[in-house]
Short mmCIF file of C-alpha atoms in Angstrom, two decimals:
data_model
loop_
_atom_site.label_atom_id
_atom_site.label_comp_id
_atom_site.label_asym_id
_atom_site.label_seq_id
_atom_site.Cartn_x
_atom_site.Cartn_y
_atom_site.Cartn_z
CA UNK A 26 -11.22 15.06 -44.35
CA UNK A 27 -9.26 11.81 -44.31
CA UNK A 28 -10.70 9.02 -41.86
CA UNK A 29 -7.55 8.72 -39.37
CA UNK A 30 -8.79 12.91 -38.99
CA UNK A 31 -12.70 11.97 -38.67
CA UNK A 32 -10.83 9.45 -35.90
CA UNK A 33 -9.00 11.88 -34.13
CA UNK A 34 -11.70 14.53 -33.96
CA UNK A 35 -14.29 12.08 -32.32
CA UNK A 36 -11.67 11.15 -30.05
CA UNK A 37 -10.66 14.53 -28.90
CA UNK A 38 -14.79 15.24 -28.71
CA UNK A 39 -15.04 11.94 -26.39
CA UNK A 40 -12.07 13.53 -24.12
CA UNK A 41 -13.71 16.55 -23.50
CA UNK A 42 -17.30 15.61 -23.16
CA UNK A 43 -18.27 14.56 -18.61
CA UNK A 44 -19.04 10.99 -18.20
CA UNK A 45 -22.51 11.11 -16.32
CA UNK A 46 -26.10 9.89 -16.97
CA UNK A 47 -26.85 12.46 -19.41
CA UNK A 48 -24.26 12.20 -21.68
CA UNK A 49 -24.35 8.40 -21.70
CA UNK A 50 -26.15 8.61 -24.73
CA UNK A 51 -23.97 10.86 -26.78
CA UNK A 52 -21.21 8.99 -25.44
CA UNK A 53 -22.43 5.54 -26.98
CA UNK A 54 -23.15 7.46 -30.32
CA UNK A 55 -19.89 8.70 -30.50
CA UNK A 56 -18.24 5.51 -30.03
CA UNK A 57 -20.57 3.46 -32.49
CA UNK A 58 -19.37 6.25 -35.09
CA UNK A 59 -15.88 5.72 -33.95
CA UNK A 60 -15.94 1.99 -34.55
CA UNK A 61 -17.34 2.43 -37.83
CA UNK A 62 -14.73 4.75 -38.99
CA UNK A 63 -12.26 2.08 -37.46
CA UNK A 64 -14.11 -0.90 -39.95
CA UNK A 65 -13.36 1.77 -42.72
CA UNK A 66 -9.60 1.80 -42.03
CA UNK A 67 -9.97 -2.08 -41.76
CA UNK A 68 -11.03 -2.72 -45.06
CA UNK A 69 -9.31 -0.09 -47.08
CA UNK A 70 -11.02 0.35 -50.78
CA UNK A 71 -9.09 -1.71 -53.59
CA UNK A 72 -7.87 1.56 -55.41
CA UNK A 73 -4.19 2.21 -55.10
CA UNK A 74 -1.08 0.57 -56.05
CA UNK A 75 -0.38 -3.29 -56.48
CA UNK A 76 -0.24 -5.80 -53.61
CA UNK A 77 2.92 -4.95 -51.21
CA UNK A 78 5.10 -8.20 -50.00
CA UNK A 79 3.88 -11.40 -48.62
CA UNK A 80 2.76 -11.04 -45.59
CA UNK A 81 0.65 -13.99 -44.70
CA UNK A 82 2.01 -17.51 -44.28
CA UNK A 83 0.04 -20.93 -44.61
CA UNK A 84 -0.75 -22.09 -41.74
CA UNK A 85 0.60 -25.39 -40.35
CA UNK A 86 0.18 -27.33 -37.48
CA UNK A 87 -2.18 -27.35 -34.83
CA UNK A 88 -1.84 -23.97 -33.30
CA UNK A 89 -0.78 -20.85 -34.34
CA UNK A 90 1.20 -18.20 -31.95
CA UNK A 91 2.13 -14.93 -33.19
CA UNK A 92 4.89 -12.52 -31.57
CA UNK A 93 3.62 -8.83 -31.23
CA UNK A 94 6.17 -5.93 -29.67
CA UNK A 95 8.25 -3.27 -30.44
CA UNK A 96 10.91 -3.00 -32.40
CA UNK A 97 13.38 -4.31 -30.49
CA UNK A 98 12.56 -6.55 -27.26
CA UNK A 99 13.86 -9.50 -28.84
CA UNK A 100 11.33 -11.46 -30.58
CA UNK A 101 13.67 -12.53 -33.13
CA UNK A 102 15.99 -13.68 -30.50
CA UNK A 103 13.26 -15.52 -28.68
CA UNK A 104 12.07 -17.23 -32.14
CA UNK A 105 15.41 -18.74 -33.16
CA UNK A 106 16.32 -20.38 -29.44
CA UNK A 107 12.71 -21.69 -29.57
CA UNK A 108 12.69 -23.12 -33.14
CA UNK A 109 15.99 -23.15 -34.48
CA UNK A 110 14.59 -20.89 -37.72
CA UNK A 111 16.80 -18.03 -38.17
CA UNK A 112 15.49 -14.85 -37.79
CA UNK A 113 17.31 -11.42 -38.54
CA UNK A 114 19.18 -10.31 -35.14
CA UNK A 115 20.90 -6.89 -34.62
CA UNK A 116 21.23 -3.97 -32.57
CA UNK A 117 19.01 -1.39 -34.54
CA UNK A 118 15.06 -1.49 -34.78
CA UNK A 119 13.50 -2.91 -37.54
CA UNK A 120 15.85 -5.41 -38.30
CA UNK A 121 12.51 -8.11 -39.15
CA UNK A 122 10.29 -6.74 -42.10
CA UNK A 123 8.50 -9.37 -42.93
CA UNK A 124 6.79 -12.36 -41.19
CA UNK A 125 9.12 -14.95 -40.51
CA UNK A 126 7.62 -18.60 -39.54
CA UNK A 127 8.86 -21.46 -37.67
CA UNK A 128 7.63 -24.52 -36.06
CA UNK A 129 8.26 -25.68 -32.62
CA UNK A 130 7.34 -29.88 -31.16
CA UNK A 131 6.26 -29.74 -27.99
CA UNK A 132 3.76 -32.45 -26.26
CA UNK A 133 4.15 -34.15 -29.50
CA UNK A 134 2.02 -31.09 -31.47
CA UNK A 135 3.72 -28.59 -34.25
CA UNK A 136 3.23 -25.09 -32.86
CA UNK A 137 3.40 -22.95 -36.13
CA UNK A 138 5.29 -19.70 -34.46
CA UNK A 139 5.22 -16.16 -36.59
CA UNK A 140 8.12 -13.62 -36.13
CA UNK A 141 5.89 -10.47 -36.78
CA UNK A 142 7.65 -6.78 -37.84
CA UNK A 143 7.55 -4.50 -34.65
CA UNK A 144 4.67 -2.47 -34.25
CA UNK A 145 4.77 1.67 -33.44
CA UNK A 146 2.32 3.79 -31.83
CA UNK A 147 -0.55 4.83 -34.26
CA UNK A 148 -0.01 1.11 -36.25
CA UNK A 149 -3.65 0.83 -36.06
CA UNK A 150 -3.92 4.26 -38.18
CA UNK A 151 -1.53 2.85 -40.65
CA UNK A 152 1.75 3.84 -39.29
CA UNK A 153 4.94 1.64 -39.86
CA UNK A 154 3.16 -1.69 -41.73
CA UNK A 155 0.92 -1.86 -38.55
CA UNK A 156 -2.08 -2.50 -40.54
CA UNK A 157 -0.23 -5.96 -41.96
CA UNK A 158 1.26 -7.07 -39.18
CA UNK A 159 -2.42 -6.92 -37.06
CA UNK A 160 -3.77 -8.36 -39.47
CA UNK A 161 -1.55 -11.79 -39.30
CA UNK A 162 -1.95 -11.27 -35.68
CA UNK A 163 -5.56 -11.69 -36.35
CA UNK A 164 -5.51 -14.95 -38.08
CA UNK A 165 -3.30 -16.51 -34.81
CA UNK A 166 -4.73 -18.80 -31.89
CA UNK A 167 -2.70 -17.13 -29.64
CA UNK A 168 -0.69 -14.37 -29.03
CA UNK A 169 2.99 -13.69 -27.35
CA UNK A 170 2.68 -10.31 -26.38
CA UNK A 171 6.48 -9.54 -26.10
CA UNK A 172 7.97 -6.83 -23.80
CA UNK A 173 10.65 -5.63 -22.52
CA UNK A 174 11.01 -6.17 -18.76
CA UNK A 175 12.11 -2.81 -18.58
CA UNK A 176 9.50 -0.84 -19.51
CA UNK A 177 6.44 -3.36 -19.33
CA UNK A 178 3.29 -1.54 -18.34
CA UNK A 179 3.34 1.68 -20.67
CA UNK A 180 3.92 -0.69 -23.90
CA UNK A 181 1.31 -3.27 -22.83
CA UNK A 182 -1.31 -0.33 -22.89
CA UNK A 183 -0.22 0.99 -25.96
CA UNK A 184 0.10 -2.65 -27.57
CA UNK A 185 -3.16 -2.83 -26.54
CA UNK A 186 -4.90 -0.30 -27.53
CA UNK A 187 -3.28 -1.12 -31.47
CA UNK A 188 -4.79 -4.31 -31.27
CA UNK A 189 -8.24 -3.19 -29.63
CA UNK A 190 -8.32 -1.00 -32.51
CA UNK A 191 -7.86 -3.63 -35.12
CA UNK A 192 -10.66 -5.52 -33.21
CA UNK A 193 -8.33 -7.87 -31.92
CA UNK A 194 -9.68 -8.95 -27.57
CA UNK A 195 -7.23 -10.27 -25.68
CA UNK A 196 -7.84 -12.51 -22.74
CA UNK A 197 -11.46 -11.97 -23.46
CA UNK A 198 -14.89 -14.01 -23.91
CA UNK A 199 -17.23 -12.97 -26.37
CA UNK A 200 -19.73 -10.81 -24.60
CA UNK A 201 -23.63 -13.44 -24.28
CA UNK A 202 -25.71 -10.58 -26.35
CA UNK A 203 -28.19 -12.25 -28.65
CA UNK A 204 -28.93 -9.88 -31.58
CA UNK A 205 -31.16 -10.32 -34.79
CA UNK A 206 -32.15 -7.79 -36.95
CA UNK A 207 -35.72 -8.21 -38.77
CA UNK A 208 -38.40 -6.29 -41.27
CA UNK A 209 -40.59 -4.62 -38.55
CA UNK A 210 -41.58 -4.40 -34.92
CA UNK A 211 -39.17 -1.85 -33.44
CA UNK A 212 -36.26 -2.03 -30.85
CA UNK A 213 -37.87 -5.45 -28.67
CA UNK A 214 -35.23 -5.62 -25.47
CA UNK A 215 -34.61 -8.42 -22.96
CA UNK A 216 -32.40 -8.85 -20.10
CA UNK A 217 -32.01 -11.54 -17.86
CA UNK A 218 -29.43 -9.91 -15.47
CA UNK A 219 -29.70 -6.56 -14.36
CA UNK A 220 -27.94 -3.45 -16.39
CA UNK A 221 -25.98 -1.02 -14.85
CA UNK A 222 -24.19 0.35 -17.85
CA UNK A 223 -26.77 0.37 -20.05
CA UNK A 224 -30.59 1.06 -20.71
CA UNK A 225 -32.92 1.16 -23.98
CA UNK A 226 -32.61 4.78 -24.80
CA UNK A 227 -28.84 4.25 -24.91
CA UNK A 228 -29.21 0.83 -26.86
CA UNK A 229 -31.40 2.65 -29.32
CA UNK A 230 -28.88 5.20 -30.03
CA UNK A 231 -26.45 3.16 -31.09
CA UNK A 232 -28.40 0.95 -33.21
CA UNK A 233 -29.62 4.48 -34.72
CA UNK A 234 -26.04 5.21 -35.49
CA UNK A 235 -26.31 1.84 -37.32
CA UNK A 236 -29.22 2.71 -39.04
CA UNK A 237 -30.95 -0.24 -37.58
CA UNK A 238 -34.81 0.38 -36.16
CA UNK A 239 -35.86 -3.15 -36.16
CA UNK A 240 -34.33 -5.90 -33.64
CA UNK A 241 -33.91 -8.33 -31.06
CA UNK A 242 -31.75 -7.79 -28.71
CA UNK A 243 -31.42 -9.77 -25.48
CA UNK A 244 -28.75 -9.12 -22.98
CA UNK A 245 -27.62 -12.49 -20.89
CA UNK A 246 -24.34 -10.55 -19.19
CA UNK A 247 -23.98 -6.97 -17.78
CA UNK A 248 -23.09 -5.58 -20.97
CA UNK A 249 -20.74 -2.49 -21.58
CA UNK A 250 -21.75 -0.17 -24.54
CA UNK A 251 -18.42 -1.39 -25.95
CA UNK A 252 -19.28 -4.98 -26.09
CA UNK A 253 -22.63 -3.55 -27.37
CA UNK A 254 -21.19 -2.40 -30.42
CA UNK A 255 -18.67 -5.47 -30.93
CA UNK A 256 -21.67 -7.64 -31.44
CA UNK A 257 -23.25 -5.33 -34.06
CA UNK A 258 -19.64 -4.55 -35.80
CA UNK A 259 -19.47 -8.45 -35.61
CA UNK A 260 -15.86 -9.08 -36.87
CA UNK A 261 -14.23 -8.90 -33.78
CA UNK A 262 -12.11 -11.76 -32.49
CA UNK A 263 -11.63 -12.84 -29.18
CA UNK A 264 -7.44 -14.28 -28.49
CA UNK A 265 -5.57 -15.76 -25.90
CA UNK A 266 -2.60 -14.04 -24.76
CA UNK A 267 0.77 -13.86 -22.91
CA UNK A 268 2.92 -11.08 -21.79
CA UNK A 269 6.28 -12.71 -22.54
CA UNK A 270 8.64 -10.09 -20.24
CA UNK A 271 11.65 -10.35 -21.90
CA UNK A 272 15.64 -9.20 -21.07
CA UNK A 273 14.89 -10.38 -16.87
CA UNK A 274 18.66 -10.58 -16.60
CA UNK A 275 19.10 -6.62 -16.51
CA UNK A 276 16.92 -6.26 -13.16
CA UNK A 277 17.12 -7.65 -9.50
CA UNK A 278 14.95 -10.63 -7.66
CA UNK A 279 12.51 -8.08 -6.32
CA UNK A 280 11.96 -6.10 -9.18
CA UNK A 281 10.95 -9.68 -10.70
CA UNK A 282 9.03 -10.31 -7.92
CA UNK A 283 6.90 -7.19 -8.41
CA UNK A 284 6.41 -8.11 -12.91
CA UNK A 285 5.52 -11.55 -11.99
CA UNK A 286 2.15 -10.24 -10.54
CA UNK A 287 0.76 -9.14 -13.67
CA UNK A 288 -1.58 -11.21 -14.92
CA UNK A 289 -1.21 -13.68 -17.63
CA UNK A 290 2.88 -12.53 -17.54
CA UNK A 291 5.98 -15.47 -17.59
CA UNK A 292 9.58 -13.38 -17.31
CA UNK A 293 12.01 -15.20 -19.79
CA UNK A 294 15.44 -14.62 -20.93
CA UNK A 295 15.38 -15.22 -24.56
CA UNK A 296 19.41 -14.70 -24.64
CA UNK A 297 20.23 -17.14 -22.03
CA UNK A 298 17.13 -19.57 -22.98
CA UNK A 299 15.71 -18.78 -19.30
CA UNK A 300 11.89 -20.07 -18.34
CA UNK A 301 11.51 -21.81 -21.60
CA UNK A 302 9.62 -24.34 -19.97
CA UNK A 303 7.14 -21.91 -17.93
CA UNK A 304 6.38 -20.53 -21.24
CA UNK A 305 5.91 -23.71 -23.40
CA UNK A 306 3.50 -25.20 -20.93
CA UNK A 307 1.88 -22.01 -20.36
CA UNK A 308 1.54 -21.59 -23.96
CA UNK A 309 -0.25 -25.28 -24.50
CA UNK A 310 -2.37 -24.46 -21.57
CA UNK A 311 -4.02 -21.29 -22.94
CA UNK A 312 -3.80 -22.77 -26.74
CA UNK A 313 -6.45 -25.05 -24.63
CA UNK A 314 -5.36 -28.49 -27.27
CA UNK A 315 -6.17 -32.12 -26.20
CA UNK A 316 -3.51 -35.50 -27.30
CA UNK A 317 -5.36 -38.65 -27.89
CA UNK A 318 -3.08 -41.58 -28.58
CA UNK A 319 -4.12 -44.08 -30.85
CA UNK A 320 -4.93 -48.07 -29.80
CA UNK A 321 -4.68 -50.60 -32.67
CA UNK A 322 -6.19 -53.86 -32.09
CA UNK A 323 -4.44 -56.46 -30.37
CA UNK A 324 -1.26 -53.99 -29.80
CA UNK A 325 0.07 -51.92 -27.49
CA UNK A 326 -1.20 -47.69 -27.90
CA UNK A 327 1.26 -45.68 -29.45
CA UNK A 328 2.48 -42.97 -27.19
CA UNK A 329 5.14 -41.78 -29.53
CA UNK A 330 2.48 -39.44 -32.01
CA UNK A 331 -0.73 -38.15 -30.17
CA UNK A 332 -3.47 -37.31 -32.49
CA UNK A 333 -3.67 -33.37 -31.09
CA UNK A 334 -6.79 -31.72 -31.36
CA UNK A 335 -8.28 -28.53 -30.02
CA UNK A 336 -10.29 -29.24 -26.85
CA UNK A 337 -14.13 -27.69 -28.32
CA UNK A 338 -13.48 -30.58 -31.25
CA UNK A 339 -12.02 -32.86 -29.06
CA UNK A 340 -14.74 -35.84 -29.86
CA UNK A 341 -15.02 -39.34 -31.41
CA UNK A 342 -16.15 -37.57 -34.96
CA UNK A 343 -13.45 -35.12 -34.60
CA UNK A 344 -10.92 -37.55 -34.14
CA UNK A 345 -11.89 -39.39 -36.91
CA UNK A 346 -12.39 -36.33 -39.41
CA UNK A 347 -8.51 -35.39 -37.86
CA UNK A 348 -7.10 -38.71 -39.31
CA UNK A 349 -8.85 -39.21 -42.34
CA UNK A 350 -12.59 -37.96 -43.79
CA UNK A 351 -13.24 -42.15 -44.83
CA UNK A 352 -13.20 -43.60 -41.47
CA UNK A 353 -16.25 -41.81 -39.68
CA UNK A 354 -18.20 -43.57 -42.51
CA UNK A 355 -17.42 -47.14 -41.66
CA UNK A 356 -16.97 -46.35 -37.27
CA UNK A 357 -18.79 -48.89 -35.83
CA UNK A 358 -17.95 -47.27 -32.24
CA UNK A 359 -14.65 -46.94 -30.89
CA UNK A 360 -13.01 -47.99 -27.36
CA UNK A 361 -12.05 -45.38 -24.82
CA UNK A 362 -9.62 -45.58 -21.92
CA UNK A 363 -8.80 -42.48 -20.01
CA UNK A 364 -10.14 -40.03 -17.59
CA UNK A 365 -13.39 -39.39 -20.29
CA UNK A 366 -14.64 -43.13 -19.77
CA UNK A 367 -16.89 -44.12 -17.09
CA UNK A 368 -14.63 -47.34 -17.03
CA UNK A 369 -12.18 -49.06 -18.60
CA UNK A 370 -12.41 -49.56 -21.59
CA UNK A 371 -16.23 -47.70 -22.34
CA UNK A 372 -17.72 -48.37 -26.10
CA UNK A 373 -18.75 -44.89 -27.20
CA UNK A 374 -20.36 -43.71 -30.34
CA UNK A 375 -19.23 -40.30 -32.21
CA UNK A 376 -20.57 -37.80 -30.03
CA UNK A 377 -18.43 -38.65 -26.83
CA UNK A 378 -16.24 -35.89 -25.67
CA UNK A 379 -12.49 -37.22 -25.56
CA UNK A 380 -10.05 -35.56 -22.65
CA UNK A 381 -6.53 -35.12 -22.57
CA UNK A 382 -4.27 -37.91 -23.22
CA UNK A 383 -7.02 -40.40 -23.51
CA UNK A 384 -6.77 -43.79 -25.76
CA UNK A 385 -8.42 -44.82 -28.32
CA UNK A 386 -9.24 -47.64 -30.70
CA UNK A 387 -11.87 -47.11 -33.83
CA UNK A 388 -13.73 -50.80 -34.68
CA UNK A 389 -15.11 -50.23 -38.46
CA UNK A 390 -18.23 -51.77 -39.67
CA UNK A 391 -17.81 -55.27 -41.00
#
């Protein structure tokens, strides 16, 4: 019996079995066994033929935005307005089959952009390259979810559910579960809000599943079962992401109206380069990136090329490190003008947490 089978049968067993208190249990084993079937299909064993075509692509710049659809909504189209790279148009599906990459400026940052293949229904099981293709999309900062405006909600789900499958959470924050296995001692649980989805019996079925009988576990959010098992499975990640509604020239002004209420959604027309804008600054506003300019001494800062880092290493040391590895060695402490001082201009050392489109200027030990 094959794995995508072993897949199917625990999901058609999961269909038919009455959400209630009693089966909560059998429930949270079956999906613990589910998600380790899914790691299987992951990592695939290294018999078989040779390696297929490049898939991956270096990565450049300081963000990385992959475009996941369909076959067909126009991601191509949307890649070569916004970058200039040309990327296989025509009226039949399929027309991209590998990645294709681009770069576009904005805010003075490179934004590497990936043309991904189109994904189909059961990609997660293997169908059509899916397996690939998530798997770039897993290496991205963020992710242009790109449908057609026509039919938007059905392919979201489906999307979706590919990339749920693949581990891939969109919009999501890692779920605050602390969890450490050790030699003895039992199950030891602690919660500091109260559970409603979950209690220990059900917790120690799933680490059973796991083969796990020793471990800390302390819940600091109202966990799910599902979030229970990402933090055991561990190799989930945790995306921004963008429904890009593409092709809003074929409908009316209320039918765009209703679309624009979905959340995390900006309507474009890639063909008529409509709500480019929207999208860009949407894009560096989830990509979550700071600019610092630069201040040398006795001169006027130079507003042309920020320094662009991402906002959790946006600090005097990362900076530095950003520019070159030598100069956090010989920082004396460094000048700050912006909305992160406390005035104009503050001397800081390397722990001070730069915001957007502050200035600063690095005095080196003598």
């Amino acid at each position: 019996m094959t794995t995508v089978e072993k897949i199917k049968e625990i999901e058609a067993e999961m269909a038919r079995t009455q959400k209630n208190k009693a089966t909560s249990q059998h429930l949270g084993m079956l999906k613990a066994k589910l998600a380790k079937l899914r790691r299987e299909l992951l990592t695939p064993s290294s018999s078989g033929g040779g390696p297929g075509a490049g898939f991956d692509v270096a990565k450049t710049g300081v963000g990385r935005i992959g475009f996941v659809g369909f076959p067909s909504v126009g991601k191509s189209t949307l890649m070569s307005k916004l970058t200039g790279t040309h990327s296989e148009v025509a009226a039949y599906e399929f027309t991209t089959l590998t990645t294709v990459p681009g770069v576009v400026q904005y805010n003075g940052a490179k934004l590497q952009i990936l043309d991904l293949p189109g994904i189909i229904e059961g990609a997660k099981d293997g169908k059509g390259r899916g397996r690939q293709v998530i798997a770039v999309a897993r290496t991205c900062s963020l992710i242009f979810l790109v449908l057609d405006v026509m039919k938007p909600l059905g392919d979201k789900r489906i999307i979706e559910k590919e990339l749920e499958g693949f581990g891939i959470r969109l919009n999501q924050k890692p779920p605050n579960i602390y969890f450490k296995k050790k030699e003895k001692g039992g199950i030891s649980m602690t919660n500091t809000v109260p559970l409603t989805h979950l209690d220990l019996d059900e917790v120690k079925a799933v680490l059973s599943e796991y083969r796990i009988h020793n471990a800390d576990i302390s819940f600091k959010c109202d966990a799910t079962v599902d979030e229970l098992i990402d933090v055991i499975e561990g190799n989930r990640v945790y995306i921004p992401c963008i429904y890009v509604l593409n092709k809003i020239d074929q409908i009316s002004i209320e039918e765009l109206d209703l679309v624009c209420k979905i959340p995390h959604a900006v309507p474009i027309c890639a063909h008529h380069e409509w709500n480019f804008d929207e999208l860009l600054s949407k894009a560096w506003e989830y990509l979550d990136l700071a600019r610092i300019y630069t201040k040398p001494k006795g001169q006027l800062p130079d507003y042309s090329s920020p320094v662009v880092l991402r906002r959790d290493t946006a600090t005097i040391e990362g900076f530095c490190n950003t520019i070159h590895k030598a100069i956090l060695r010989e920082l004396k402490y460094a000048l700050v003008w912006g909305s992160s001082a406390k005035h104009n201009p503050q001397k800081v050392g390397k722990e001070h947490a730069l915001a957007d489109e502050d200035v600063v200027q690095i005095i080196k030990k003598v």
